[in-house]
Coordinates of C-alpha atoms in Angstrom, one line a residue:
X1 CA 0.0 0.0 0.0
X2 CA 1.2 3.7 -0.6
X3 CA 2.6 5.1 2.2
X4 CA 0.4 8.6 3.6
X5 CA 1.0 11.4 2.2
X6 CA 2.3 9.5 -0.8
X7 CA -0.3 10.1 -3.9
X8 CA -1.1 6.7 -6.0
X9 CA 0.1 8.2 -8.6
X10 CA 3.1 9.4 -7.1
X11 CA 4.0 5.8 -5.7
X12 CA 3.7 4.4 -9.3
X13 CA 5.8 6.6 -10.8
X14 CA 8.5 6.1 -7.9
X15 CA 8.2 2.5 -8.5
X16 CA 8.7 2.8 -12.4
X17 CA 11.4 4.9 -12.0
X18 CA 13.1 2.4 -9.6
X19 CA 12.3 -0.6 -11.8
X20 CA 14.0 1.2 -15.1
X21 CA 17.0 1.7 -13.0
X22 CA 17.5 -1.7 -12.2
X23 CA 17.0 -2.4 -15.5
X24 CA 19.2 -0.1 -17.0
X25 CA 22.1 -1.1 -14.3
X26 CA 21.5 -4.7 -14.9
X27 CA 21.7 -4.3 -18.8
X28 CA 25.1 -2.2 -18.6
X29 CA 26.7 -5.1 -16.4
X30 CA 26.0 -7.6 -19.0
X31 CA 26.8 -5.5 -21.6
X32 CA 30.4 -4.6 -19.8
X33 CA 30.7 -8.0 -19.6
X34 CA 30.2 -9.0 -23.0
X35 CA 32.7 -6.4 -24.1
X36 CA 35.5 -7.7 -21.7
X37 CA 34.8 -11.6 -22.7
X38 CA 35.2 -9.6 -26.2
X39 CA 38.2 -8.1 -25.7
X40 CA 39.4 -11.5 -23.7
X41 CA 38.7 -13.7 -27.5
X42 CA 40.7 -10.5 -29.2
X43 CA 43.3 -10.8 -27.2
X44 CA 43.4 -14.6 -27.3
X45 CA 43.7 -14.6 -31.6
X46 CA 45.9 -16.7 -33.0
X47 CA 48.6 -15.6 -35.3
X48 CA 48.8 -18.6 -37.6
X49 CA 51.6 -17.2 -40.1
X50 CA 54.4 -18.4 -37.9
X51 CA 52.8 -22.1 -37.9
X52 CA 52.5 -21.8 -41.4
X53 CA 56.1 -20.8 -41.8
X54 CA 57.6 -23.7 -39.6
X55 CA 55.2 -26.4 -41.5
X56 CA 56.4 -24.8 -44.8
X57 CA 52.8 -24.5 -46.6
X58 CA 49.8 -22.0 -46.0
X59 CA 46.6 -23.2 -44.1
X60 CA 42.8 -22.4 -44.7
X61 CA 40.5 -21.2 -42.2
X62 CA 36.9 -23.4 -42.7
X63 CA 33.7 -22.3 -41.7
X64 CA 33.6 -24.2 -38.7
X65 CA 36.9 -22.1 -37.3
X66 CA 39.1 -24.8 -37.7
X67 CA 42.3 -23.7 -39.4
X68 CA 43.6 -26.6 -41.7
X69 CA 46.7 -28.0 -43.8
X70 CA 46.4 -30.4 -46.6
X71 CA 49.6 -31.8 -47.6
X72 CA 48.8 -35.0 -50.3
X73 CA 51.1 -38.0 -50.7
X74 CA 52.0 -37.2 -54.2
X75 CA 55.4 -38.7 -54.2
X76 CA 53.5 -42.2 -53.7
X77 CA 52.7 -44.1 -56.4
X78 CA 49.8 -46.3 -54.9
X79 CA 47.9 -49.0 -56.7
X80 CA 44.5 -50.6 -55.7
X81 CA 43.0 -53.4 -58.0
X82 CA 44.9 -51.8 -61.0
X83 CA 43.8 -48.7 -60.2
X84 CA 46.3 -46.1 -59.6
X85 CA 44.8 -43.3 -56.9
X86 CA 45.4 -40.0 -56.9
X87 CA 46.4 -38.1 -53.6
X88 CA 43.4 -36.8 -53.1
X89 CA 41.6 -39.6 -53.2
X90 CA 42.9 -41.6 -50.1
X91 CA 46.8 -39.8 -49.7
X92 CA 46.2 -36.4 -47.5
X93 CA 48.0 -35.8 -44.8
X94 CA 46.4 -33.0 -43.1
X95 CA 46.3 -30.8 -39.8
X96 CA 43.6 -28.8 -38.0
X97 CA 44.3 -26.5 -35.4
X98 CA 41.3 -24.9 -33.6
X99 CA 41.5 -22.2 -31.0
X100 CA 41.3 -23.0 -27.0
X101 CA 42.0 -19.8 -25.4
X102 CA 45.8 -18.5 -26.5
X103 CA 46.3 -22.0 -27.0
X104 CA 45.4 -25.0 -29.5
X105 CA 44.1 -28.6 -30.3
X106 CA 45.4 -30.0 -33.3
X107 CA 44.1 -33.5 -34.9
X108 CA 45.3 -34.7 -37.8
X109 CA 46.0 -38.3 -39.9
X110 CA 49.6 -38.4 -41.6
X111 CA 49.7 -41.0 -44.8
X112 CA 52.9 -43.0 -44.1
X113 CA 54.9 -45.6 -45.6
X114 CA 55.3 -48.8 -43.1
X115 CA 59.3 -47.4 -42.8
X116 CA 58.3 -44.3 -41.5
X117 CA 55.7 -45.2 -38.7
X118 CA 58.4 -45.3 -35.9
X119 CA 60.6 -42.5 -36.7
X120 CA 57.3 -40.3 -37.1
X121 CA 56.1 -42.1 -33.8
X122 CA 59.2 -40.9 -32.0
X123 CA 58.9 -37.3 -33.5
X124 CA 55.7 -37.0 -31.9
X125 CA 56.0 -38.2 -28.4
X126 CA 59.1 -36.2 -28.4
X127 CA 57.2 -32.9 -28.9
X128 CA 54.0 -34.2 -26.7
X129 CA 51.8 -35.3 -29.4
X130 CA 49.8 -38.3 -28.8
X131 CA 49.4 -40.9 -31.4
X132 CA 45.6 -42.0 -31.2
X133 CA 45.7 -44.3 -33.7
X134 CA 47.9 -46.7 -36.4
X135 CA 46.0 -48.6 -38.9
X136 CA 45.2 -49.4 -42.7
X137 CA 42.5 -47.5 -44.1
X138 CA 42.7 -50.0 -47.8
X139 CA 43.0 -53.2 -48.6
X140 CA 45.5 -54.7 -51.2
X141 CA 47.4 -51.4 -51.9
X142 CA 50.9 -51.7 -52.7
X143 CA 52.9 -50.4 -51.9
X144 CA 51.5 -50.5 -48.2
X145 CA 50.3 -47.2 -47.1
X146 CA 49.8 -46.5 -43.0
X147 CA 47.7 -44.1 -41.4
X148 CA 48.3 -42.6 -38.2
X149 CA 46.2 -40.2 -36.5
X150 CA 47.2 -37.5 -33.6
X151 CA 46.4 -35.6 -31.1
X152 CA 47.8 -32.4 -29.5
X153 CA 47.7 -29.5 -27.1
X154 CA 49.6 -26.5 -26.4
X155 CA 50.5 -23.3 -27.9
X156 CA 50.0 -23.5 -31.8
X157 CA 53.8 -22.6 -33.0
X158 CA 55.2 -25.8 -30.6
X159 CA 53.2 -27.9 -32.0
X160 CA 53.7 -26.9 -35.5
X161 CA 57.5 -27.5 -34.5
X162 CA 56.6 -31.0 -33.4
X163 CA 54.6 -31.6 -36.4
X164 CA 56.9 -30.2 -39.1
X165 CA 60.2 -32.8 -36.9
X166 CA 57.8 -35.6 -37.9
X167 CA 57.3 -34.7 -41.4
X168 CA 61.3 -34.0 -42.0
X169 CA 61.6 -37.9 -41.2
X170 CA 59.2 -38.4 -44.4
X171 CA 59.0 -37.9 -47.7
X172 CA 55.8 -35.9 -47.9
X173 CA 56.3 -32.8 -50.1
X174 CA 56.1 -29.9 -48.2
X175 CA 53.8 -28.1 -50.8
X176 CA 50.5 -26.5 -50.8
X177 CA 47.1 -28.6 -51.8
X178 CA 45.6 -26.6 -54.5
X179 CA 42.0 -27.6 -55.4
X180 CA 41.7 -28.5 -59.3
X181 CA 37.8 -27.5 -60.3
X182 CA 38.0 -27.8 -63.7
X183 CA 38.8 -30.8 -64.8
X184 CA 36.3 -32.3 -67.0
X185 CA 34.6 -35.5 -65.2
X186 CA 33.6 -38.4 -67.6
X187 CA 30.5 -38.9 -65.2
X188 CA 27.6 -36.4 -64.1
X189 CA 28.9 -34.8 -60.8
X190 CA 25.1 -33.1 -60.1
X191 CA 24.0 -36.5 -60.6
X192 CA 25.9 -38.1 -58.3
X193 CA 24.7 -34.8 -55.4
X194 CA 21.3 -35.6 -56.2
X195 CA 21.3 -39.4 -55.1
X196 CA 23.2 -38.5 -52.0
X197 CA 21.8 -35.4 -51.5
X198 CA 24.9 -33.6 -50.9
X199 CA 27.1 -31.4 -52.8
X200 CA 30.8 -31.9 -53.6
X201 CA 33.9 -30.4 -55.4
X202 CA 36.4 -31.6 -57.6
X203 CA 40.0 -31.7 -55.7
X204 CA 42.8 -32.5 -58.7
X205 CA 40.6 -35.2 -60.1
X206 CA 38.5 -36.6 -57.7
X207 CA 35.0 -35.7 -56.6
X208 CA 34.5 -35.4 -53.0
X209 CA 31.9 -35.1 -50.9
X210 CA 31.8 -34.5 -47.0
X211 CA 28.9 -35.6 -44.6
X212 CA 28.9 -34.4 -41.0
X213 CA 27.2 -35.3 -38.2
X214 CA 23.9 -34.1 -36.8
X215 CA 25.1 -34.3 -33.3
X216 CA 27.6 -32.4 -31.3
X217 CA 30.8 -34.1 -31.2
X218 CA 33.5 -33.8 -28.1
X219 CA 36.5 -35.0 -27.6
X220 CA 38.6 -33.7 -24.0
X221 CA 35.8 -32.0 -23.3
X222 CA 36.3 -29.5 -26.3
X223 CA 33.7 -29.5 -29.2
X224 CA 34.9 -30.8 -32.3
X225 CA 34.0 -29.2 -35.8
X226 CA 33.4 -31.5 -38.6
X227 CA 36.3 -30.4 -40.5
X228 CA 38.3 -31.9 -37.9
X229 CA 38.1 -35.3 -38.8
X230 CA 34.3 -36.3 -37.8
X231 CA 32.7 -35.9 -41.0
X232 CA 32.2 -38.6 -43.9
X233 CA 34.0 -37.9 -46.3
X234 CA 32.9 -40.1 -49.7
X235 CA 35.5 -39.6 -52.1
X236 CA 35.3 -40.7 -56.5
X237 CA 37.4 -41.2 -58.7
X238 CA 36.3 -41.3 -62.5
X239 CA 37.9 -44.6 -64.4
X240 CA 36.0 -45.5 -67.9
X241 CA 33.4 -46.0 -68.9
X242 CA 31.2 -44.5 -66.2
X243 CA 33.2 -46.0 -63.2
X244 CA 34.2 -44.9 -60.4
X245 CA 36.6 -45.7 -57.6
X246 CA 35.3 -44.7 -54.3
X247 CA 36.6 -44.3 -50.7
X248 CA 36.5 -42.6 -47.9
X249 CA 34.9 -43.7 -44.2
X250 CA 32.1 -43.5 -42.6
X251 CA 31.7 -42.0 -39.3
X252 CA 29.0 -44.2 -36.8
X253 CA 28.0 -44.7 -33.5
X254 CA 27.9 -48.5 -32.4
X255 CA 24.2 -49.0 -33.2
X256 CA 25.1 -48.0 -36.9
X257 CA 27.7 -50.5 -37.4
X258 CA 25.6 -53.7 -38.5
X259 CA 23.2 -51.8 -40.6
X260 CA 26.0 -49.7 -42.1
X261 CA 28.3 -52.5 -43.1
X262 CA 25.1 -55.1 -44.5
X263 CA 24.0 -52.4 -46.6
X264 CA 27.5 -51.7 -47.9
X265 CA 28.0 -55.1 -49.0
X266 CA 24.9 -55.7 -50.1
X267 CA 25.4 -52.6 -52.9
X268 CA 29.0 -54.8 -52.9
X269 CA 30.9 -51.9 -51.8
X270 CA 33.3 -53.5 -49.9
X271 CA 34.5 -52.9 -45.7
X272 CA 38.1 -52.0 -45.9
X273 CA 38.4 -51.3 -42.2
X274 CA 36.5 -50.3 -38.9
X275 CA 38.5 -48.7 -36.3
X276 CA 38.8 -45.7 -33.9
X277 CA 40.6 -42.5 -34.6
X278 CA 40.1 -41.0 -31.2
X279 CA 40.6 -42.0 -27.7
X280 CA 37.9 -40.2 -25.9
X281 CA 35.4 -38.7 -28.0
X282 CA 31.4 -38.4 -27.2
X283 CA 29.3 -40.0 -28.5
X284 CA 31.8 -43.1 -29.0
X285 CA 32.8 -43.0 -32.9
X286 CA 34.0 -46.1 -35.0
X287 CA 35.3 -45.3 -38.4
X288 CA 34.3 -47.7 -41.6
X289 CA 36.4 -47.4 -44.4
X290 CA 35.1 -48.7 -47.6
X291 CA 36.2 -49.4 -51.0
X292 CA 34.7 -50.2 -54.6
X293 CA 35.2 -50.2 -58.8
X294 CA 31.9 -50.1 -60.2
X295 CA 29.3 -47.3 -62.0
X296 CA 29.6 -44.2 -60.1
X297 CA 26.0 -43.7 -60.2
X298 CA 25.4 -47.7 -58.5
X299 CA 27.9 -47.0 -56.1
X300 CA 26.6 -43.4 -54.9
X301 CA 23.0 -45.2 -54.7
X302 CA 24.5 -47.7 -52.0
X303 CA 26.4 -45.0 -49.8
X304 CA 22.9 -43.0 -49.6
X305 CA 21.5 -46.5 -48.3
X306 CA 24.2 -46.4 -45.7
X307 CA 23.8 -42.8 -44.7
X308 CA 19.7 -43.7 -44.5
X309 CA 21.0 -45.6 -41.3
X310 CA 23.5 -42.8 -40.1
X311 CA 22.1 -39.5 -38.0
X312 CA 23.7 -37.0 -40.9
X313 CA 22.5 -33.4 -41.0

């Protein structure tokens, strides 16, 4: 009740007055403290010239932030049923760094030959990178091709240190990935997007295509982007006569592995491998590689089967 003495009127206007106050104070403290946790991220930007000048090559930021290197095999000659694959289609080595803080987390796969596993191995351990992962991602290649993928934290430039003491004990060219659009494909590419519903773009003479994930992906507690590793990527390369080879892996949760893998070989696309790439990731992943010579159209019919049983955006 208004005090006496105290109009109505008089109270509602002190009461008004009071309330836009508050208001007013309450917005300015959240706005002061968006500007500080502004200024905070400003301050916190990576430079990423110096990582690109110790790894020799320039990077690319994506649209999901992650800032990426793509260094392709193309010193190996690599042969699968006759077939001889271009880097782009199963070779890249590649990087990506994403921001924590003034700090980083850096994933990556390097493409090795079975001579250089250990001395890479020992690189990395050296400089604090973890090795999550050692596998084959084909079958029947020769010459044998290794994939090994990492894990790191720190500050940005010691890593790329680390990184560029394991590729010196390699024979990966230290040159940039350029992207080759405009090569003519013997297929029809917007064919091939409107069976799997995705679009893709032509990387030196094979078709890719990359399918992420609809949920949210952690590893360490840190969200990671799809460009780091956790999308599908489905990869074709044209061969005659309408063919295609195809790779590339499919990212799954555990209840996606039997229907995944049936429907693959049931389009007789065949399972190449099935492994983990991470160590603590959420939800669990598990990683099918697949391989297959056949019509490009047939084949990219089969992977939208298996995606039908994946939770794709």
């Amino acid at each position: 009740m208004p005090r006496k003495g105290i109009r109505k009127w008089q109270y509602i206007a002190i009461t008004l007055t009071v309330s836009v106050l508050v208001g007013v104070y309450v917005f300015q403290y959240i706005a002061g403290r968006m500007e500080s946790s502004n200024v905070t991220a400003q301050a916190h930007e990576i430079n990423w010239k110096p990582v690109e000048q110790i790894l020799g090559i320039p990077g690319k930021m994506t649209a999901d932030g992650v800032y990426k290197f793509s260094l392709p095999r193309s010193d190996l000659q690599v042969t699968v049923e006759g077939i001889k694959i271009k880097p782009t289609l199963a070779l890249g080595t590649w990087f990506a760094f994403k921001k924590h803080d003034a700090k980083a987390m850096v994933m990556g796969d390097l493409v090795l030959t079975e001579d250089e596993v250990n001395p890479v191995m020992d690189k990395l351990f050296k400089g604090g990178i973890i090795v999550t992962a050692l596998h084959n991602h084909l079958i029947g290649e020769s010459p044998r091709v290794k994939y090994m993928h990492i894990e790191g934290h720190g500050e940005p430039v010691e890593l790329a240190k680390s990184l560029r003491e394991a590729l010196d004990v390699t024979k990966t060219p230290l040159t940039a990935s350029k992207s080759n659009q405009s090569i003519e494909f013997p297929f029809h590419a917007k064919r091939i997007e409107q069976v799997l519903g995705y679009r893709g773009q032509v990387s030196n003479g094979v078709y890719q295509i990359s399918v992420p994930r609809a949920e949210k992906i952690t590893e360490n507690k840190m969200e990671i982007p799809p460009s780091m590793g956790v999308a599908s990527p489905l990869n074709f390369q044209p061969t005659s006569g309408g063919k295609a080879a195809i790779t590339g892996d499919l990212v799954l949760t555990a209840e996606e592995v039997y229907p995944v893998a049936r429907v693959l070989r049931e389009n007789d696309i065949k399972v190449t491998a099935l492994h983990n790439h991470m160590l603590t990731e959420k939800p669990r992943l598990f990683f099918m590689h697949f391989w297959a010579l056949d019509n490009a159209e047939k084949l990219a019919k089969g992977l939208r089967q298996a995606l039908d049983h994946m939770n794709v955006k």
